[in-house]
PDB file of C-alpha atoms in Angstrom:
ATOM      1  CA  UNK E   1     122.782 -67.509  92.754  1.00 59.00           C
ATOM      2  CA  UNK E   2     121.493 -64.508  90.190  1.00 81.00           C
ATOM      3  CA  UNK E   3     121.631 -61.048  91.048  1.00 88.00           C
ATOM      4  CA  UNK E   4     118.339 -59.257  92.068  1.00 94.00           C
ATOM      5  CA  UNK E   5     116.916 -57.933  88.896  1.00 96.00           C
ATOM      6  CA  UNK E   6     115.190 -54.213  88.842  1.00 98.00           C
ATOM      7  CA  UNK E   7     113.291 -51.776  86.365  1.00 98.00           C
ATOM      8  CA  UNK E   8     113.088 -48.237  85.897  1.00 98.00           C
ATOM      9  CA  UNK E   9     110.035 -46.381  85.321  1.00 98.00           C
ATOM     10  CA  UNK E  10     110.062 -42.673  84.593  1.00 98.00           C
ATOM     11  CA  UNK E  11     106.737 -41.114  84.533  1.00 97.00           C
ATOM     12  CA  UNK E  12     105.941 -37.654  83.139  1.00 95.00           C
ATOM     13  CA  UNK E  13     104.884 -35.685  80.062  1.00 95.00           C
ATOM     14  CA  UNK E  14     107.654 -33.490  80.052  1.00 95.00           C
ATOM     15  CA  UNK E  15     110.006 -36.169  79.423  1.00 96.00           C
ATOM     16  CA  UNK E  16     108.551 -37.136  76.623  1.00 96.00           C
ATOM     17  CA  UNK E  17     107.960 -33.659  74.908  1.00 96.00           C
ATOM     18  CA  UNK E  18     111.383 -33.416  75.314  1.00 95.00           C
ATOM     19  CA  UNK E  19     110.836 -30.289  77.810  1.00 94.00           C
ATOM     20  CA  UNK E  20     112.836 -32.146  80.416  1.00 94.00           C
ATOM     21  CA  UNK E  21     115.826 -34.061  79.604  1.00 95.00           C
ATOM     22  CA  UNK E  22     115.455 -36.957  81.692  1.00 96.00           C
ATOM     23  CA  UNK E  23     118.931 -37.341  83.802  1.00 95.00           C
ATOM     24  CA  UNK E  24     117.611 -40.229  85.808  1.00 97.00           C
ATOM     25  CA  UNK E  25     117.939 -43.438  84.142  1.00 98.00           C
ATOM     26  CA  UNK E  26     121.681 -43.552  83.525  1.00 96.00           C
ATOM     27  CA  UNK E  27     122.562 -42.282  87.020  1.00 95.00           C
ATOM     28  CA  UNK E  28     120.591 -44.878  88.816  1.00 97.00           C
ATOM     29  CA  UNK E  29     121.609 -47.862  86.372  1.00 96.00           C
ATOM     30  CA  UNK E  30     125.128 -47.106  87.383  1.00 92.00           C
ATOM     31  CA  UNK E  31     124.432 -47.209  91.002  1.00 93.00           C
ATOM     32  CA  UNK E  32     122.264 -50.343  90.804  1.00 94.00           C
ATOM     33  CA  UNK E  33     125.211 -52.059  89.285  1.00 89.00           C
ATOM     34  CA  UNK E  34     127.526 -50.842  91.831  1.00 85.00           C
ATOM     35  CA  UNK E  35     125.107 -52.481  94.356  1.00 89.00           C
ATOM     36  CA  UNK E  36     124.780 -55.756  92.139  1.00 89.00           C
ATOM     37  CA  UNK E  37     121.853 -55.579  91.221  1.00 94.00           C
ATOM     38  CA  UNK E  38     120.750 -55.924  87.341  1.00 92.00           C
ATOM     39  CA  UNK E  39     118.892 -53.532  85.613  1.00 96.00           C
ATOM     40  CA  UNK E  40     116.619 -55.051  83.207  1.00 97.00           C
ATOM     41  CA  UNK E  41     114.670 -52.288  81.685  1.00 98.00           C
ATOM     42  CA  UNK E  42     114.155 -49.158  81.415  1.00 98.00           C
ATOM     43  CA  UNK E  43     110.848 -47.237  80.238  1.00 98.00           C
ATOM     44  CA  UNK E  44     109.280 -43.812  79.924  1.00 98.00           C
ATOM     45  CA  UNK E  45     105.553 -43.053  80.256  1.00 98.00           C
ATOM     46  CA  UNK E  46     103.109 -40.301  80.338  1.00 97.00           C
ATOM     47  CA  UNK E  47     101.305 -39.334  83.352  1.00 96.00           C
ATOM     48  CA  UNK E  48      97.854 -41.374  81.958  1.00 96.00           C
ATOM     49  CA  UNK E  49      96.943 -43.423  85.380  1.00 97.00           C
ATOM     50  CA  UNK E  50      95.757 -46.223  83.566  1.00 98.00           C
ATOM     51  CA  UNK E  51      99.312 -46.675  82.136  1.00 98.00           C
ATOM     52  CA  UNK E  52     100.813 -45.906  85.332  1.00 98.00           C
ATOM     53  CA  UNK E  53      98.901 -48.911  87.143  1.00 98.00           C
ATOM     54  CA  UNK E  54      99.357 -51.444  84.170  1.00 98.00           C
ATOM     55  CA  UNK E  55     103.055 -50.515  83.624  1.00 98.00           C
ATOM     56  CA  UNK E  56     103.855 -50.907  87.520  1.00 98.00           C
ATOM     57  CA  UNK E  57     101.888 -53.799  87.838  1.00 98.00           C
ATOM     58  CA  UNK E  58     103.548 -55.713  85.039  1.00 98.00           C
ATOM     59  CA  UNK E  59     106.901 -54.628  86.243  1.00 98.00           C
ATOM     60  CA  UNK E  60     106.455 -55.084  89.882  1.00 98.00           C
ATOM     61  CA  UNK E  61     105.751 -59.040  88.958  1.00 98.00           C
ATOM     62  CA  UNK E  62     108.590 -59.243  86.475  1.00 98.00           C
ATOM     63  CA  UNK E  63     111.119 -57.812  88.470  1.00 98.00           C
ATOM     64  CA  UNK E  64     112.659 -58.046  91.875  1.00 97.00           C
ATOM     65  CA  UNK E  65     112.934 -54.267  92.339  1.00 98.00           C
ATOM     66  CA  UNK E  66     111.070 -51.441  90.811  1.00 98.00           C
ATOM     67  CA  UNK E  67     111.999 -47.652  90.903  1.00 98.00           C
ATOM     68  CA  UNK E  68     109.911 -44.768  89.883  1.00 98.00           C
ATOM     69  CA  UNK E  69     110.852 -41.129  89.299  1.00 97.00           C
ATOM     70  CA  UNK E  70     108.652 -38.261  88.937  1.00 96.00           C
ATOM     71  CA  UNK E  71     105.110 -37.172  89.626  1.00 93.00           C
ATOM     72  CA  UNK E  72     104.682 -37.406  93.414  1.00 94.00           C
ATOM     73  CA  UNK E  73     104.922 -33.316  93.672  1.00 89.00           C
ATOM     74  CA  UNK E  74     102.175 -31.034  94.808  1.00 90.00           C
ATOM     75  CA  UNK E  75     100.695 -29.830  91.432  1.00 88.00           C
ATOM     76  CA  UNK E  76      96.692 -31.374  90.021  1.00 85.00           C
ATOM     77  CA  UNK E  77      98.886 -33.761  87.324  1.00 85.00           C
ATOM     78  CA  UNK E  78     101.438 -35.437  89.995  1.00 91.00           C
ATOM     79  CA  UNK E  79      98.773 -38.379  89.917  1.00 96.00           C
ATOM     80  CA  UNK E  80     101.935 -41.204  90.448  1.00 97.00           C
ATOM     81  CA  UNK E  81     100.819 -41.529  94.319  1.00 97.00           C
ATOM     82  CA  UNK E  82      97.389 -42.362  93.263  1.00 97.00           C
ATOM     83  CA  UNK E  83      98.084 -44.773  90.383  1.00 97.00           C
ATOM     84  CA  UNK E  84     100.472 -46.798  91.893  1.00 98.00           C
ATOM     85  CA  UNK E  85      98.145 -47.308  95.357  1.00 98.00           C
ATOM     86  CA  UNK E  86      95.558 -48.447  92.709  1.00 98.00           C
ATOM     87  CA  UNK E  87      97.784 -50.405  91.230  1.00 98.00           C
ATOM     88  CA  UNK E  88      97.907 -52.678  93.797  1.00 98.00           C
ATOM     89  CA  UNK E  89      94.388 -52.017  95.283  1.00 98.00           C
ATOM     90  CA  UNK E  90      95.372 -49.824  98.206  1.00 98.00           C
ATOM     91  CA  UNK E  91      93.270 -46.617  99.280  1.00 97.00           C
ATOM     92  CA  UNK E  92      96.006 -43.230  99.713  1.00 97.00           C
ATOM     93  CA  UNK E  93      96.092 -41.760 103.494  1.00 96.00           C
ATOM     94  CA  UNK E  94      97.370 -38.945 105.133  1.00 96.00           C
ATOM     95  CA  UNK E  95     100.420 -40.346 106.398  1.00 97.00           C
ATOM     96  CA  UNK E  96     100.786 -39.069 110.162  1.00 96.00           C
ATOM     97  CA  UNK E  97     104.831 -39.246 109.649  1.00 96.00           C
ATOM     98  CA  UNK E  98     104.534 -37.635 106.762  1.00 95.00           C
ATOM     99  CA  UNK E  99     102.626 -34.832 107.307  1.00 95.00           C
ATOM    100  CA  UNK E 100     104.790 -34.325 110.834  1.00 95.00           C
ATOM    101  CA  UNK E 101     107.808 -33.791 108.547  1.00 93.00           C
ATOM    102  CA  UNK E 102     106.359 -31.824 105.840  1.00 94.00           C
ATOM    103  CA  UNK E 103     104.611 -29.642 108.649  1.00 93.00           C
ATOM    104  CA  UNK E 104     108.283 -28.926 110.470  1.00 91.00           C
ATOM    105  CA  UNK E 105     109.988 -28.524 107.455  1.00 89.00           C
ATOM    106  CA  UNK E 106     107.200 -25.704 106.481  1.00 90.00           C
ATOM    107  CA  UNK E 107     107.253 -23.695 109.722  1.00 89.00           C
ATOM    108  CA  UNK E 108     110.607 -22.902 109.406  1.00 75.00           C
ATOM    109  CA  UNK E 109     110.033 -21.281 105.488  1.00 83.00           C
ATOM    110  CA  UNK E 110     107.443 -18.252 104.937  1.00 86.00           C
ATOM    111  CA  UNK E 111     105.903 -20.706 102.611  1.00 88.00           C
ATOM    112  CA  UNK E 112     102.245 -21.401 103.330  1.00 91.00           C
ATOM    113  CA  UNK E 113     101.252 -25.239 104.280  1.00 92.00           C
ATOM    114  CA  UNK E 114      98.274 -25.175 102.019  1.00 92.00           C
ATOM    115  CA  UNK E 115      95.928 -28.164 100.151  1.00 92.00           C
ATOM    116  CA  UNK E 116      98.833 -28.480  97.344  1.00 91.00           C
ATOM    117  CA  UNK E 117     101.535 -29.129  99.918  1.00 92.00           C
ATOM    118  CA  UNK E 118      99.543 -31.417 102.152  1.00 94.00           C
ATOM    119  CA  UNK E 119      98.684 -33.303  98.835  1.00 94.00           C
ATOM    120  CA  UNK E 120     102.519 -34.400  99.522  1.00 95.00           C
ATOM    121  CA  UNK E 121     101.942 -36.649 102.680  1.00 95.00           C
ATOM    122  CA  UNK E 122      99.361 -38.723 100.870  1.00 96.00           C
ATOM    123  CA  UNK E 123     100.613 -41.912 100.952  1.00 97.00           C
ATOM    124  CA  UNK E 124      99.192 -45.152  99.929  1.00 97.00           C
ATOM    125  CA  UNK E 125      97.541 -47.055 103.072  1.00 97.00           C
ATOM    126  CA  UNK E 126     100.815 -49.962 103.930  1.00 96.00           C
ATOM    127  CA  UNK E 127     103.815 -48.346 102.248  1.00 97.00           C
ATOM    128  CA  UNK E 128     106.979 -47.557 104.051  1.00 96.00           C
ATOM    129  CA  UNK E 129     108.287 -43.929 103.594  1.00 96.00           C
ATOM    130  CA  UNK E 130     111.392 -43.230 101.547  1.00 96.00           C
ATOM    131  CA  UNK E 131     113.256 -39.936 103.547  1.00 94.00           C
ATOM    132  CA  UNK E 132     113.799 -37.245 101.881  1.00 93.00           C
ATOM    133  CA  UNK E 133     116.910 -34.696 103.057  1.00 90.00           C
ATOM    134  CA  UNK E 134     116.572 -32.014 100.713  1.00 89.00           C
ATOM    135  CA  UNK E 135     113.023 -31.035 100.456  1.00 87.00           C
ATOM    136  CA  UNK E 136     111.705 -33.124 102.712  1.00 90.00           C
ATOM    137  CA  UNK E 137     108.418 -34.589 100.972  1.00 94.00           C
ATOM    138  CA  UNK E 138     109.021 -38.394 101.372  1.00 95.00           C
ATOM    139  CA  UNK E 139     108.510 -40.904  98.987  1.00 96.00           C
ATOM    140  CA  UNK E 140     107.572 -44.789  99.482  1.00 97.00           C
ATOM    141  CA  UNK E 141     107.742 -47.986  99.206  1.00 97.00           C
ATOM    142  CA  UNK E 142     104.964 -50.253  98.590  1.00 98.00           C
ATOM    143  CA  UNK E 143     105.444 -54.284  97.626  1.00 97.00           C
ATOM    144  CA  UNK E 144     108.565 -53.722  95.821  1.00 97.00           C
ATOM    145  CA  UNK E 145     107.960 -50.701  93.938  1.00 98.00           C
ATOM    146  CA  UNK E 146     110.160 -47.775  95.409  1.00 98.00           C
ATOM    147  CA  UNK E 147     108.492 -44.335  94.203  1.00 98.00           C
ATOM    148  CA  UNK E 148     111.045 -41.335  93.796  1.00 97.00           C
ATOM    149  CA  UNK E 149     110.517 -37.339  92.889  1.00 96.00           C
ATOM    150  CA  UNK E 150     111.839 -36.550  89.180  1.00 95.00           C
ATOM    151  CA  UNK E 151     114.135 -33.966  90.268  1.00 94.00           C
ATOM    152  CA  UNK E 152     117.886 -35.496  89.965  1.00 94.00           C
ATOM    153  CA  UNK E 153     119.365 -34.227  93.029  1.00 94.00           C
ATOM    154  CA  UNK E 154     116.039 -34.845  95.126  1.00 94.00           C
ATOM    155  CA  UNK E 155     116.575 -38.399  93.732  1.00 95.00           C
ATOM    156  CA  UNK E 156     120.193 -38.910  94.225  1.00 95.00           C
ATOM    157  CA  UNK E 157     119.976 -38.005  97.937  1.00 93.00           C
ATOM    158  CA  UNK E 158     116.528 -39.923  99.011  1.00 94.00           C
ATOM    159  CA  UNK E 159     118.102 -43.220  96.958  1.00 94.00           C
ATOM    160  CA  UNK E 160     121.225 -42.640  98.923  1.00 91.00           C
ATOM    161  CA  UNK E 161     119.599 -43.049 102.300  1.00 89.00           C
ATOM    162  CA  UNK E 162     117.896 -46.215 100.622  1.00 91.00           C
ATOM    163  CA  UNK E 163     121.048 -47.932  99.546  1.00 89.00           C
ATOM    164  CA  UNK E 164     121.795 -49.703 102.473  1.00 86.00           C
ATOM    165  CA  UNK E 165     118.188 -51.026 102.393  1.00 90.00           C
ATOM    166  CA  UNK E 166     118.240 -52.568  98.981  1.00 92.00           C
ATOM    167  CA  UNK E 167     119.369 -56.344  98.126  1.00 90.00           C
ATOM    168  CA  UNK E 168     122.760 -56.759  96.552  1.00 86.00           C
ATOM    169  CA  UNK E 169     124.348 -59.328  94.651  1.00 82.00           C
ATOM    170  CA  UNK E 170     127.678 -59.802  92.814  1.00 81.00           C
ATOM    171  CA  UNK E 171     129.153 -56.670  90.893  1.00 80.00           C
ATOM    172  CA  UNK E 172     129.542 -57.630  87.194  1.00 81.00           C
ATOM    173  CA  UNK E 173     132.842 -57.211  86.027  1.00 87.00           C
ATOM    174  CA  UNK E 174     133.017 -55.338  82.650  1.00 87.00           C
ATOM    175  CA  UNK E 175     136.611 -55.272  80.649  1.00 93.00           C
ATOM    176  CA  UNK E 176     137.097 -53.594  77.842  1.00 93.00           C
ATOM    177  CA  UNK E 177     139.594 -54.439  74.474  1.00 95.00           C
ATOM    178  CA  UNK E 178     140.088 -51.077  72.869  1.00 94.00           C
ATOM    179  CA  UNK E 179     140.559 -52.193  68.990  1.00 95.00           C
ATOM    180  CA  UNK E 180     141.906 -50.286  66.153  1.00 94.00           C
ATOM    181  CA  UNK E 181     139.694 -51.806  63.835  1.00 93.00           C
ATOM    182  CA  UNK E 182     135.920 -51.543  62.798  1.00 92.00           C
ATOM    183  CA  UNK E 183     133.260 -53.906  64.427  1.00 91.00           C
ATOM    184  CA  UNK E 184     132.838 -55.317  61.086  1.00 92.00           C
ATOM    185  CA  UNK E 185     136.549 -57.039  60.984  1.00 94.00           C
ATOM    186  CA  UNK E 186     136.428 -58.457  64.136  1.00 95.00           C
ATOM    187  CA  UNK E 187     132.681 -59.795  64.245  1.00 95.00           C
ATOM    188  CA  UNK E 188     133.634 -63.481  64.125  1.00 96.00           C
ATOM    189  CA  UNK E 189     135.705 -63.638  66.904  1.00 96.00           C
ATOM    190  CA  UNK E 190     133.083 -61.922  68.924  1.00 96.00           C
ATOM    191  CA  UNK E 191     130.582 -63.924  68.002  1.00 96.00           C
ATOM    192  CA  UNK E 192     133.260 -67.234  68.908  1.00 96.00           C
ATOM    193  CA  UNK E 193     134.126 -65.724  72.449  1.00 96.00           C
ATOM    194  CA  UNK E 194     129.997 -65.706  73.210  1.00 94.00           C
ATOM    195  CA  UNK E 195     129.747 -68.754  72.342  1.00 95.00           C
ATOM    196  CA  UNK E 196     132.833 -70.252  73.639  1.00 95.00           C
ATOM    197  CA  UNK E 197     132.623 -68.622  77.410  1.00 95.00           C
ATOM    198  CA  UNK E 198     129.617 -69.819  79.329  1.00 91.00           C
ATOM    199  CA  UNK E 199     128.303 -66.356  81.479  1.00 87.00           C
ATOM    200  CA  UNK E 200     129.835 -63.088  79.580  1.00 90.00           C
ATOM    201  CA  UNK E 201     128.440 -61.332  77.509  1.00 90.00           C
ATOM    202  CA  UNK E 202     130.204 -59.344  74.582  1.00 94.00           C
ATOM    203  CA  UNK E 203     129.392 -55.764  73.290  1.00 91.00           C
ATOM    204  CA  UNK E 204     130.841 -53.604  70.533  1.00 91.00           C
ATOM    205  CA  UNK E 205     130.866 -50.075  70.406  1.00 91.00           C
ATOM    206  CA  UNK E 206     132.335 -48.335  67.688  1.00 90.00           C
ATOM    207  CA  UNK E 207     134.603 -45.168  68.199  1.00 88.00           C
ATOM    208  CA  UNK E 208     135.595 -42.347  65.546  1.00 86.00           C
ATOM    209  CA  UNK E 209     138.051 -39.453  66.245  1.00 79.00           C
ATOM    210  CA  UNK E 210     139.617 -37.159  63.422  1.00 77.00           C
ATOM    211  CA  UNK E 211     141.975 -39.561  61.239  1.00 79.00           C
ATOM    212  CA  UNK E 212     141.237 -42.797  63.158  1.00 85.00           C
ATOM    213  CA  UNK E 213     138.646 -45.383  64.040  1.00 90.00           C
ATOM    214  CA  UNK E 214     138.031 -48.056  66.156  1.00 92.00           C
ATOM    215  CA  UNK E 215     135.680 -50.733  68.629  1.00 93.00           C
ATOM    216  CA  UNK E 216     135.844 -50.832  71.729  1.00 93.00           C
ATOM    217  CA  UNK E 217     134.761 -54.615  72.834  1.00 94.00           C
ATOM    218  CA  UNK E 218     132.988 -54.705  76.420  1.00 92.00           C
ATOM    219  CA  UNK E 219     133.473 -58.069  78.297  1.00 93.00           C
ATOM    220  CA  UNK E 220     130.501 -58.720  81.182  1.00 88.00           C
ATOM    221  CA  UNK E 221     130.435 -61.652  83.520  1.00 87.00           C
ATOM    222  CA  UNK E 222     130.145 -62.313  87.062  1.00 83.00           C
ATOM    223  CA  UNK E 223     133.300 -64.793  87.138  1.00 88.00           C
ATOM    224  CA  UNK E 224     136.230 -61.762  87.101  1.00 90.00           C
ATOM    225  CA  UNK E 225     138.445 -64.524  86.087  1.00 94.00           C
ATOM    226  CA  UNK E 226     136.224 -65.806  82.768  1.00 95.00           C
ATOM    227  CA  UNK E 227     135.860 -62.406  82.266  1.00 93.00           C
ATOM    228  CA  UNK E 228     139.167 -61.757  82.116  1.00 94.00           C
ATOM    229  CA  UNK E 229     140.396 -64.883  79.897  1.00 96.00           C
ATOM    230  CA  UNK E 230     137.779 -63.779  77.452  1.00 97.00           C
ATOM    231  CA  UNK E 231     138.888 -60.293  77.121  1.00 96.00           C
ATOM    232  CA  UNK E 232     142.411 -61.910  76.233  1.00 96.00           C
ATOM    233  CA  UNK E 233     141.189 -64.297  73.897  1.00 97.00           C
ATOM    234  CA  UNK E 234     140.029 -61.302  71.866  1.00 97.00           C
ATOM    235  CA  UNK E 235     143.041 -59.449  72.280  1.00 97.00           C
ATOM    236  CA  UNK E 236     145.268 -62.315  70.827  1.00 97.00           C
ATOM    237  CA  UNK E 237     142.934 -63.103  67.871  1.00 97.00           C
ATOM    238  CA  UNK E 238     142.376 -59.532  67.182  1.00 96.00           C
ATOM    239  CA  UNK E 239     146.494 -58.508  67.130  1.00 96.00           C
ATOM    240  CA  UNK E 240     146.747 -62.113  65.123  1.00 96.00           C
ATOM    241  CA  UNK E 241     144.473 -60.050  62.212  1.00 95.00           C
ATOM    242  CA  UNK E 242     147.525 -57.427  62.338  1.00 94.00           C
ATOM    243  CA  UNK E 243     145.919 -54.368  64.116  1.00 93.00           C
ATOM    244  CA  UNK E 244     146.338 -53.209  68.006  1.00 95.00           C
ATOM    245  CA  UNK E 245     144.501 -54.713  70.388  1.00 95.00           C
ATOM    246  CA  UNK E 246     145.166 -53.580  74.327  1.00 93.00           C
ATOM    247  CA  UNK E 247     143.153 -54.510  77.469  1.00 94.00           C
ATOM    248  CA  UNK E 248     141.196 -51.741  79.585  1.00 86.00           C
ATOM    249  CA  UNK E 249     141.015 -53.082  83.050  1.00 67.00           C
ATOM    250  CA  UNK E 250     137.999 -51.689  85.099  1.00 59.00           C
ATOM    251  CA  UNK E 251     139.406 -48.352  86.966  1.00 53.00           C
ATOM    252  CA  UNK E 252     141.639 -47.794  84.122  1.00 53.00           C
ATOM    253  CA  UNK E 253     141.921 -45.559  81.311  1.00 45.00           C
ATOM    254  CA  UNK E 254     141.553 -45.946  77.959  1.00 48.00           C
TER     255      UNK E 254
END
């Protein structure tokens, strides 16, 4: 059985113009591994609503799992809510829940509750709201497209109240053969171990520090144990060329 598969869409102008550094992507693909779940692709887009809708349409029917990040805030270009409710033909409402929370979490500020804010419990009509601990404007869920704010901590803590929620599958286990030699030298036998070992997959990623050089060669696979007898195939044939070769299990150092 294959893991769930998932997609990342970050939407927002500022990412783009390099304003923002987006700190999203990398943090979330690491905990949808940890959960088993594959992440397929990743893309950034502008905050155009006709790319919103056609980007979350296409991914929400190639993909088990979709996740958004940014423009669900209170300001005239957070138009995310609205483009992905017409994305899959759905009017927005003013979500009773949401407002509720939005309206206790105000009283208790000297900050006003006015149009802008409300804007924030628009919801579209069907979609399941996504909690939100820190600042309390909620995000949703709608088909399988789970819409989050574009702030990283905001993020962090409304996906960690999801977690539990989400499909899992099988963690991927990922060794890594630290090499003292370039990628170039040791090609063919990475190129033999993907061929030779049905369900890994083998990267190479080159490392330089002052006076020395080497690959590090990343072993995937859901089978621990294929895994694991491919990561020592390449040790053996790369120490048989004459350079170091050591295995990196996962929670180790290298």
């Amino acid at each position: 059985m294959s893991n769930p598969t998932a997609a990342i869409i970050v939407i927002g102008d500022e990412i783009l113009s390099g304003r923002t550094k987006d700190k999203n992507i990398g943090w979330l693909a690491e905990q949808l591994f940890s959960q088993g779940i594959d992440l397929c692709e990743a893309r950034v887009i502008p905050d155009i609503r006709a790319t919103i809708i056609n980007t979350v349409r296409h991914m929400s029917s190639e993909y088990d799992l979709v996740f958004t990040s940014g423009g669900i805030g209170p300001t005239h270009d957070d138009i995310t809510t609205e483009a992905i409710a017409a994305a899959f033909d759905k009017p927005v409402i003013r979500h009773p829940d949401a407002e509720a929370v939005l309206l206790k979490h105000y009283a208790n500020t000297d900050l006003e509750f006015n149009a802008a804010r409300q804007k924030m419990a628009d919801i579209p009509l069907g979609a399941d709201l996504i909690d939100n601990p820190l600042s309390a404007a909620p995000g949703f869920i709608l088909h399988n497209v789970h819409v989050l704010p574009g702030v990283p901590s905001i993020l962090q803590a409304m996906f960690e109240g999801l977690r539990a929620k989400l499909p899992g599958g099988v963690m991927m286990t990922r060794i890594t053969v630290q090499c003292s030699s370039g990628e170039g030298n040791i090609a063919t036998i990475m190129e033999r171990i993907q061929n030779e070992y049905d369900g890994i997959s083998v990267g190479s990623y080159p490392w330089f520090k002052p006076g020395n050089f080497g690959t590090a060669v990343v072993v995937s696979g859901l089978d621990a144990l294929i895994a694991g007898q491919a990561a020592e195939d390449i040790a053996n044939a790369v120490l048989a060329l004459g350079v170091t070769a050591h295995i990196v299990m996962p929670g180790d150092t290298a």
